[in-house]
mmCIF file of C-alpha atoms in Angstrom:
data_model
loop_
_atom_site.group_PDB
_atom_site.id
_atom_site.type_symbol
_atom_site.label_atom_id
_atom_site.label_comp_id
_atom_site.label_asym_id
_atom_site.label_seq_id
_atom_site.Cartn_x
_atom_site.Cartn_y
_atom_site.Cartn_z
ATOM 1 C CA MET A 1 -39.580 16.002 -43.164
ATOM 2 C CA LYS A 2 -42.439 18.206 -43.887
ATOM 3 C CA GLY A 3 -43.458 16.464 -47.084
ATOM 4 C CA SER A 4 -44.366 18.339 -50.288
ATOM 5 C CA VAL A 5 -45.587 21.931 -50.120
ATOM 6 C CA TRP A 6 -46.103 24.477 -52.867
ATOM 7 C CA ASN A 7 -43.046 26.201 -53.750
ATOM 8 C CA LYS A 8 -41.922 28.717 -56.557
ATOM 9 C CA TRP A 9 -39.788 26.948 -59.253
ATOM 10 C CA ASP A 10 -38.329 28.634 -62.371
ATOM 11 C CA LEU A 11 -36.924 26.085 -64.744
ATOM 12 C CA HIS A 12 -35.574 28.702 -67.387
ATOM 13 C CA ILE A 13 -33.374 31.255 -65.840
ATOM 14 C CA HIS A 14 -29.944 32.576 -67.229
ATOM 15 C CA SER A 15 -27.044 33.498 -65.015
ATOM 16 C CA PRO A 16 -24.651 36.548 -65.270
ATOM 17 C CA VAL A 17 -22.257 34.376 -67.176
ATOM 18 C CA THR A 18 -24.670 33.350 -69.980
ATOM 19 C CA TRP A 19 -23.157 33.185 -73.491
ATOM 20 C CA GLN A 20 -25.634 35.457 -75.293
ATOM 21 C CA ALA A 21 -27.984 38.403 -74.620
ATOM 22 C CA ASN A 22 -26.332 38.941 -71.154
ATOM 23 C CA GLY A 23 -28.161 41.991 -69.731
ATOM 24 C CA TYR A 24 -26.417 41.242 -66.264
ATOM 25 C CA ALA A 25 -23.084 42.529 -67.477
ATOM 26 C CA GLY A 26 -21.648 45.231 -65.135
ATOM 27 C CA GLN A 27 -24.900 45.285 -63.147
ATOM 28 C CA CYS A 28 -25.137 41.827 -61.233
ATOM 29 C CA ASP A 29 -22.496 39.421 -60.299
ATOM 30 C CA ILE A 30 -23.034 35.942 -59.048
ATOM 31 C CA ALA A 31 -23.506 37.114 -55.469
ATOM 32 C CA ARG A 32 -26.217 39.606 -56.207
ATOM 33 C CA TYR A 33 -27.846 37.103 -58.567
ATOM 34 C CA VAL A 34 -28.262 34.601 -55.806
ATOM 35 C CA GLN A 35 -29.373 37.217 -53.393
ATOM 36 C CA LEU A 36 -32.033 38.082 -55.689
ATOM 37 C CA LEU A 37 -33.152 34.268 -56.006
ATOM 38 C CA GLY A 38 -33.474 34.381 -52.314
ATOM 39 C CA GLU A 39 -35.548 37.676 -52.080
ATOM 40 C CA LYS A 40 -37.861 36.233 -54.788
ATOM 41 C CA GLN A 41 -38.253 33.025 -52.571
ATOM 42 C CA LEU A 42 -37.414 30.545 -55.419
ATOM 43 C CA SER A 43 -37.098 27.080 -54.045
ATOM 44 C CA LEU A 44 -35.630 25.527 -57.268
ATOM 45 C CA ILE A 45 -34.184 27.052 -60.356
ATOM 46 C CA ALA A 46 -32.719 25.425 -63.763
ATOM 47 C CA VAL A 47 -29.751 27.667 -64.589
ATOM 48 C CA THR A 48 -29.744 27.852 -68.400
ATOM 49 C CA ASN A 49 -26.974 28.460 -70.968
ATOM 50 C CA TYR A 50 -26.594 28.057 -74.694
ATOM 51 C CA PHE A 51 -25.161 24.715 -75.954
ATOM 52 C CA TYR A 52 -22.781 24.228 -72.969
ATOM 53 C CA PHE A 53 -21.880 25.867 -69.687
ATOM 54 C CA ARG A 54 -18.972 28.012 -68.623
ATOM 55 C CA GLN A 55 -16.535 25.954 -66.426
ATOM 56 C CA ASN A 56 -17.947 25.407 -63.093
ATOM 57 C CA GLU A 57 -20.896 27.500 -63.732
ATOM 58 C CA LEU A 58 -23.481 25.450 -61.618
ATOM 59 C CA GLU A 59 -21.005 24.945 -58.799
ATOM 60 C CA MET A 60 -20.233 28.659 -58.568
ATOM 61 C CA ILE A 61 -23.999 29.350 -57.946
ATOM 62 C CA ARG A 62 -24.479 26.389 -55.652
ATOM 63 C CA GLU A 63 -21.424 27.342 -53.534
ATOM 64 C CA GLU A 64 -22.729 30.997 -53.340
ATOM 65 C CA ILE A 65 -26.169 29.697 -52.254
ATOM 66 C CA ALA A 66 -24.741 27.794 -49.531
ATOM 67 C CA ARG A 67 -22.386 30.834 -48.447
ATOM 68 C CA GLN A 68 -25.757 32.927 -48.232
ATOM 69 C CA ASN A 69 -27.266 30.064 -46.200
ATOM 70 C CA LEU A 70 -30.096 29.789 -48.824
ATOM 71 C CA ASN A 71 -32.144 26.721 -49.536
ATOM 72 C CA ILE A 72 -32.402 26.704 -53.301
ATOM 73 C CA THR A 73 -31.930 23.579 -55.606
ATOM 74 C CA VAL A 74 -29.895 24.246 -58.894
ATOM 75 C CA LEU A 75 -30.463 22.105 -61.893
ATOM 76 C CA GLY A 76 -28.654 22.551 -65.174
ATOM 77 C CA ASN A 77 -30.397 23.546 -68.221
ATOM 78 C CA VAL A 78 -28.796 23.461 -71.611
ATOM 79 C CA GLU A 79 -30.685 25.381 -74.344
ATOM 80 C CA PHE A 80 -30.179 24.184 -77.850
ATOM 81 C CA ARG A 81 -31.088 25.670 -81.084
ATOM 82 C CA LEU A 82 -32.421 23.106 -83.669
ATOM 83 C CA ASP A 83 -31.616 22.863 -87.250
ATOM 84 C CA GLN A 84 -35.507 23.081 -88.032
ATOM 85 C CA GLN A 85 -37.229 26.433 -88.497
ATOM 86 C CA ASN A 86 -40.658 27.468 -87.626
ATOM 87 C CA LYS A 87 -43.263 29.292 -89.836
ATOM 88 C CA ALA A 88 -41.545 32.693 -88.759
ATOM 89 C CA GLY A 89 -38.143 31.350 -89.993
ATOM 90 C CA ASP A 90 -36.795 31.225 -86.532
ATOM 91 C CA PHE A 91 -34.587 28.170 -85.531
ATOM 92 C CA ILE A 92 -36.775 26.044 -82.955
ATOM 93 C CA ASN A 93 -35.460 25.916 -79.346
ATOM 94 C CA VAL A 94 -35.470 22.981 -76.942
ATOM 95 C CA HIS A 95 -33.966 22.474 -73.390
ATOM 96 C CA ILE A 96 -32.056 19.777 -71.505
ATOM 97 C CA LEU A 97 -32.726 19.813 -67.899
ATOM 98 C CA PHE A 98 -30.005 17.600 -65.903
ATOM 99 C CA SER A 99 -30.199 16.416 -62.378
ATOM 100 C CA ASP A 100 -28.801 18.468 -59.558
ATOM 101 C CA ARG A 101 -26.519 15.402 -58.882
ATOM 102 C CA ILE A 102 -24.595 16.019 -62.312
ATOM 103 C CA SER A 103 -21.872 18.425 -62.276
ATOM 104 C CA THR A 104 -20.992 21.192 -64.928
ATOM 105 C CA GLU A 105 -17.962 19.374 -65.798
ATOM 106 C CA ARG A 106 -19.627 16.039 -66.556
ATOM 107 C CA ILE A 107 -22.328 17.763 -68.663
ATOM 108 C CA ASN A 108 -19.678 19.742 -70.609
ATOM 109 C CA GLU A 109 -17.469 16.673 -71.247
ATOM 110 C CA ALA A 110 -20.418 14.761 -72.603
ATOM 111 C CA LEU A 111 -21.483 17.537 -74.849
ATOM 112 C CA SER A 112 -17.886 18.226 -76.154
ATOM 113 C CA ARG A 113 -17.987 15.024 -78.224
ATOM 114 C CA PHE A 114 -21.258 16.118 -80.082
ATOM 115 C CA PRO A 115 -20.872 17.554 -83.483
ATOM 116 C CA LEU A 116 -22.507 20.873 -84.343
ATOM 117 C CA ARG A 117 -23.855 22.474 -87.631
ATOM 118 C CA LEU A 118 -23.367 26.008 -88.636
ATOM 119 C CA THR A 119 -26.143 28.128 -90.011
ATOM 120 C CA ASP A 120 -23.943 29.793 -92.706
ATOM 121 C CA GLY A 121 -23.402 26.436 -94.633
ATOM 122 C CA ASP A 122 -19.670 26.363 -93.494
ATOM 123 C CA ARG A 123 -18.876 22.643 -93.301
ATOM 124 C CA LYS A 124 -15.907 22.771 -90.931
ATOM 125 C CA ALA A 125 -15.955 20.174 -88.164
ATOM 126 C CA ILE A 126 -17.144 21.980 -84.826
ATOM 127 C CA TYR A 127 -18.046 20.246 -81.502
ATOM 128 C CA CYS A 128 -20.324 21.406 -78.588
ATOM 129 C CA CYS A 129 -17.802 22.996 -76.303
ATOM 130 C CA GLU A 130 -16.445 26.390 -75.733
ATOM 131 C CA LYS A 131 -12.949 25.678 -77.155
ATOM 132 C CA SER A 132 -14.132 24.183 -80.418
ATOM 133 C CA VAL A 133 -16.731 26.919 -81.135
ATOM 134 C CA ALA A 134 -14.223 29.637 -80.166
ATOM 135 C CA LYS A 135 -11.495 27.982 -82.460
ATOM 136 C CA SER A 136 -14.001 27.946 -85.206
ATOM 137 C CA GLY A 137 -14.466 31.716 -85.322
ATOM 138 C CA HIS A 138 -18.327 31.419 -84.695
ATOM 139 C CA GLY A 139 -20.431 32.038 -81.790
ATOM 140 C CA VAL A 140 -23.520 30.370 -80.150
ATOM 141 C CA ASP A 141 -25.872 32.467 -82.412
ATOM 142 C CA THR A 142 -24.570 30.661 -85.536
ATOM 143 C CA ILE A 143 -24.629 27.003 -84.384
ATOM 144 C CA VAL A 144 -27.521 24.457 -84.702
ATOM 145 C CA VAL A 145 -28.104 20.760 -83.669
ATOM 146 C CA ALA A 146 -30.205 17.871 -85.254
ATOM 147 C CA PHE A 147 -32.848 16.997 -82.531
ATOM 148 C CA SER A 148 -32.791 13.199 -83.111
ATOM 149 C CA THR A 149 -28.919 12.999 -83.187
ATOM 150 C CA LEU A 150 -28.795 15.188 -79.931
ATOM 151 C CA LEU A 151 -31.142 12.786 -78.079
ATOM 152 C CA GLU A 152 -29.211 9.840 -79.366
ATOM 153 C CA HIS A 153 -25.941 11.254 -78.029
ATOM 154 C CA LEU A 154 -27.452 12.111 -74.697
ATOM 155 C CA SER A 155 -28.994 8.820 -74.150
ATOM 156 C CA ALA A 156 -25.543 7.281 -74.601
ATOM 157 C CA SER A 157 -23.890 9.470 -72.060
ATOM 158 C CA PHE A 158 -26.787 9.678 -69.493
ATOM 159 C CA ARG A 159 -29.927 7.832 -68.408
ATOM 160 C CA PRO A 160 -33.130 9.346 -69.901
ATOM 161 C CA PHE A 161 -35.742 10.615 -67.370
ATOM 162 C CA ARG A 162 -33.277 9.619 -64.566
ATOM 163 C CA ASP A 163 -30.546 12.019 -65.467
ATOM 164 C CA TYR A 164 -32.254 14.456 -67.752
ATOM 165 C CA LEU A 165 -35.500 15.600 -69.129
ATOM 166 C CA VAL A 166 -36.497 17.394 -72.406
ATOM 167 C CA ALA A 167 -38.479 20.605 -72.308
ATOM 168 C CA VAL A 168 -40.028 22.017 -75.425
ATOM 169 C CA CYS A 169 -41.367 25.406 -76.262
ATOM 170 C CA PRO A 170 -44.370 25.983 -78.469
ATOM 171 C CA ASN A 171 -44.586 29.698 -78.270
ATOM 172 C CA GLY A 172 -42.529 32.917 -78.785
ATOM 173 C CA TYR A 173 -39.080 33.294 -80.617
ATOM 174 C CA GLY A 174 -37.973 29.690 -81.542
ATOM 175 C CA GLY A 175 -41.409 28.184 -80.792
ATOM 176 C CA TYR A 176 -42.432 25.270 -82.687
ATOM 177 C CA ARG A 177 -46.122 26.431 -83.232
ATOM 178 C CA PRO A 178 -48.422 23.732 -82.268
ATOM 179 C CA ASP A 179 -51.149 25.004 -84.542
ATOM 180 C CA ALA A 180 -49.042 24.688 -87.787
ATOM 181 C CA ASN A 181 -50.227 22.981 -90.893
ATOM 182 C CA GLY A 182 -48.655 20.493 -93.241
ATOM 183 C CA ARG A 183 -45.043 19.634 -92.950
ATOM 184 C CA SER A 184 -44.765 22.265 -90.115
ATOM 185 C CA ALA A 185 -47.448 20.319 -88.192
ATOM 186 C CA ALA A 186 -45.632 17.034 -88.556
ATOM 187 C CA ILE A 187 -42.467 18.621 -87.214
ATOM 188 C CA ALA A 188 -44.503 20.152 -84.460
ATOM 189 C CA ASN A 189 -45.899 17.040 -83.260
ATOM 190 C CA GLU A 190 -42.772 15.092 -83.494
ATOM 191 C CA ILE A 191 -40.989 17.849 -81.159
ATOM 192 C CA ASP A 192 -43.971 17.624 -78.886
ATOM 193 C CA ARG A 193 -43.714 13.868 -78.688
ATOM 194 C CA GLN A 194 -39.951 14.039 -77.702
ATOM 195 C CA GLY A 195 -40.697 16.414 -74.859
ATOM 196 C CA GLN A 196 -41.527 15.596 -71.298
ATOM 197 C CA MET A 197 -42.577 18.997 -70.370
ATOM 198 C CA ILE A 198 -43.636 22.357 -71.958
ATOM 199 C CA PHE A 199 -42.383 25.871 -71.232
ATOM 200 C CA GLY A 200 -45.221 27.861 -71.944
ATOM 201 C CA GLY A 201 -47.992 30.076 -70.244
ATOM 202 C CA LYS A 202 -51.157 29.871 -68.357
ATOM 203 C CA GLY A 203 -53.195 29.585 -71.387
ATOM 204 C CA ASP A 204 -51.350 26.492 -72.557
ATOM 205 C CA GLY A 205 -52.328 24.142 -69.757
ATOM 206 C CA GLU A 206 -55.626 22.991 -71.222
ATOM 207 C CA LEU A 207 -54.148 22.305 -74.644
ATOM 208 C CA PHE A 208 -51.115 20.254 -73.647
ATOM 209 C CA LEU A 209 -53.076 18.171 -71.000
ATOM 210 C CA ARG A 210 -55.267 16.922 -73.785
ATOM 211 C CA THR A 211 -54.537 13.572 -75.193
ATOM 212 C CA GLY A 212 -56.312 13.964 -78.199
ATOM 213 C CA ARG A 213 -54.290 16.928 -79.765
ATOM 214 C CA TYR A 214 -52.852 14.392 -82.331
ATOM 215 C CA ASP A 215 -52.704 10.498 -82.505
ATOM 216 C CA GLY A 216 -50.716 9.016 -79.535
ATOM 217 C CA ALA A 217 -50.333 12.314 -77.712
ATOM 218 C CA SER A 218 -49.704 12.306 -73.786
ATOM 219 C CA GLY A 219 -50.559 14.974 -71.421
ATOM 220 C CA LYS A 220 -47.624 17.374 -70.653
ATOM 221 C CA PRO A 221 -47.151 19.749 -67.671
ATOM 222 C CA VAL A 222 -46.796 23.391 -68.601
ATOM 223 C CA PHE A 223 -44.205 25.395 -66.698
ATOM 224 C CA LEU A 224 -44.234 29.207 -66.769
ATOM 225 C CA CYS A 225 -40.530 30.560 -66.586
ATOM 226 C CA CYS A 226 -38.988 33.950 -66.642
ATOM 227 C CA ASP A 227 -36.078 33.329 -69.059
ATOM 228 C CA ALA A 228 -34.252 36.044 -67.411
ATOM 229 C CA HIS A 229 -31.176 37.518 -68.950
ATOM 230 C CA ARG A 230 -30.970 40.439 -66.621
ATOM 231 C CA MET A 231 -31.575 41.139 -62.892
ATOM 232 C CA GLU A 232 -35.080 42.960 -63.312
ATOM 233 C CA ASP A 233 -36.613 39.684 -64.715
ATOM 234 C CA ILE A 234 -35.585 37.408 -62.137
ATOM 235 C CA GLY A 235 -38.787 36.248 -60.260
ATOM 236 C CA SER A 236 -41.017 37.910 -62.718
ATOM 237 C CA ARG A 237 -42.552 34.610 -63.845
ATOM 238 C CA TYR A 238 -42.635 31.169 -62.021
ATOM 239 C CA THR A 239 -44.769 28.214 -61.505
ATOM 240 C CA TRP A 240 -46.112 26.910 -58.153
ATOM 241 C CA VAL A 241 -45.009 23.256 -57.714
ATOM 242 C CA LYS A 242 -46.228 20.878 -55.026
ATOM 243 C CA ALA A 243 -43.099 18.696 -54.734
ATOM 244 C CA LEU A 244 -39.770 18.537 -53.089
ATOM 245 C CA PRO A 245 -37.509 20.983 -54.720
ATOM 246 C CA THR A 246 -35.346 18.349 -56.300
ATOM 247 C CA PHE A 247 -34.930 16.634 -59.676
ATOM 248 C CA GLU A 248 -36.856 13.629 -58.159
ATOM 249 C CA GLY A 249 -39.484 16.158 -57.135
ATOM 250 C CA LEU A 250 -39.711 17.398 -60.861
ATOM 251 C CA ARG A 251 -39.985 13.843 -62.000
ATOM 252 C CA GLN A 252 -43.061 13.331 -59.640
ATOM 253 C CA ALA A 253 -44.577 16.678 -60.904
ATOM 254 C CA LEU A 254 -44.441 15.363 -64.376
ATOM 255 C CA LEU A 255 -46.477 12.328 -63.363
ATOM 256 C CA GLU A 256 -49.168 14.291 -61.741
ATOM 257 C CA PRO A 257 -49.357 17.727 -63.497
ATOM 258 C CA GLU A 258 -52.784 18.410 -62.906
ATOM 259 C CA ALA A 259 -52.375 18.005 -59.064
ATOM 260 C CA ARG A 260 -48.805 19.443 -58.472
ATOM 261 C CA LEU A 261 -48.547 22.417 -60.808
ATOM 262 C CA ARG A 262 -50.343 25.939 -60.710
ATOM 263 C CA ILE A 263 -49.506 29.102 -62.690
ATOM 264 C CA GLY A 264 -50.236 32.558 -61.292
ATOM 265 C CA GLU A 265 -49.221 34.809 -58.442
ATOM 266 C CA GLU A 266 -52.608 34.544 -56.793
ATOM 267 C CA TRP A 267 -52.433 30.770 -56.325
ATOM 268 C CA LEU A 268 -51.813 30.595 -52.730
ATOM 269 C CA ALA A 269 -54.407 32.997 -52.004
ATOM 270 C CA GLU A 270 -56.912 30.809 -53.718
ATOM 271 C CA LEU A 271 -56.229 27.821 -51.576
ATOM 272 C CA THR A 272 -59.268 27.003 -49.493
ATOM 273 C CA PRO A 273 -58.464 27.686 -45.900
ATOM 274 C CA LYS A 274 -58.810 24.700 -43.656
ATOM 275 C CA ALA A 275 -58.055 23.555 -40.086
ATOM 276 C CA HIS A 276 -54.852 21.385 -40.039
ATOM 277 C CA PHE A 277 -52.345 20.131 -37.752
ATOM 278 C CA SER A 278 -49.028 21.995 -38.214
ATOM 279 C CA GLN A 279 -46.892 19.706 -36.233
ATOM 280 C CA ILE A 280 -46.888 16.980 -33.749
ATOM 281 C CA ASP A 281 -44.706 17.303 -30.590
ATOM 282 C CA VAL A 282 -43.758 14.228 -28.639
ATOM 283 C CA GLU A 283 -41.640 13.585 -25.545
ATOM 284 C CA GLY A 284 -41.749 11.455 -22.301
ATOM 285 C CA THR A 285 -42.778 7.871 -21.354
ATOM 286 C CA ILE A 286 -45.279 5.884 -23.384
ATOM 287 C CA PHE A 287 -46.551 3.426 -20.574
ATOM 288 C CA ASP A 288 -46.497 3.962 -16.873
ATOM 289 C CA GLY A 289 -43.974 1.860 -15.014
ATOM 290 C CA GLN A 290 -41.828 1.291 -18.201
ATOM 291 C CA GLU A 291 -38.673 2.903 -19.203
ATOM 292 C CA ILE A 292 -39.295 2.971 -22.892
ATOM 293 C CA SER A 293 -39.949 6.672 -23.951
ATOM 294 C CA PHE A 294 -39.995 9.141 -26.652
ATOM 295 C CA ARG A 295 -37.111 11.444 -27.075
ATOM 296 C CA LYS A 296 -38.260 15.210 -27.534
ATOM 297 C CA LEU A 297 -39.206 15.745 -31.054
ATOM 298 C CA SER A 298 -41.257 17.993 -33.218
ATOM 299 C CA ILE A 299 -42.612 16.760 -36.467
ATOM 300 C CA PRO A 300 -43.693 19.440 -39.146
ATOM 301 C CA LEU A 301 -46.794 18.355 -41.213
ATOM 302 C CA SER A 302 -47.982 19.425 -44.521
ATOM 303 C CA GLN A 303 -51.239 21.489 -44.602
ATOM 304 C CA ASP A 304 -52.266 19.060 -47.376
ATOM 305 C CA MET A 305 -51.735 15.922 -45.373
ATOM 306 C CA VAL A 306 -54.773 13.904 -45.377
ATOM 307 C CA ALA A 307 -54.135 11.099 -42.737
ATOM 308 C CA ILE A 308 -51.877 10.034 -39.971
ATOM 309 C CA ILE A 309 -51.460 6.186 -39.965
ATOM 310 C CA GLY A 310 -49.797 4.195 -37.067
#
């Protein structure tokens, strides 16, 4: 195992079966989608859909990745629209990222017991699954959730931080606007508190790493994502992460955001060149006259390794 190296990650990318604003339709199927992920050299993605996934959505993509002999980790990312609005009147968005160990079926089954609200005031009972939403005559563009209730439901079905993480979005459509005042500021701070990471841009890093932005604030890592809804946007924005491309690697990156995250295409070019051992090769006897020996082995080493012990 070479250890942690810098990889391209995109934690917010929709697939050709996304429920809303699907610009892939007629242009890009799952096979072409996966091919593009490989061409853009992404090591970890969080496939995103609204409120719930299509049946076997994550598995379809993982199986195609394996068929194309690529090495890309797929997390699940469910995007929710909250029943709270920002200053522009947009419903605020949050994301729940699930471990790569958790299947589409398990995520959808847990969410199917969660009640939704309708933006048009209709009080009919509706739940967070394709069948219930379709039966109601509504679409994912007219449903919202209560944030605190959503988090309570998730914690009853999964283990917080071990099975899922919460990402919040301060900017753009559905952003919670951290520069708000009055009641809006209180809402923004509460949403910030509940999130473990920020989906933002290069200019957000300094703000969200500051612990003094409100009382009790903690430093939050900022991930740049493409939010692709069409093939042309795949790989257009991403984050360099120095961690194993797994959910456990993501958790580690959250604990050390200043050391493990970089935003910008030029990041690798900015790394200071330095002499390093790229691998160690071992083979043959250890001591003269003794049978004990090494089997032939090459051990790859990370450029950022600082010591060999033992």
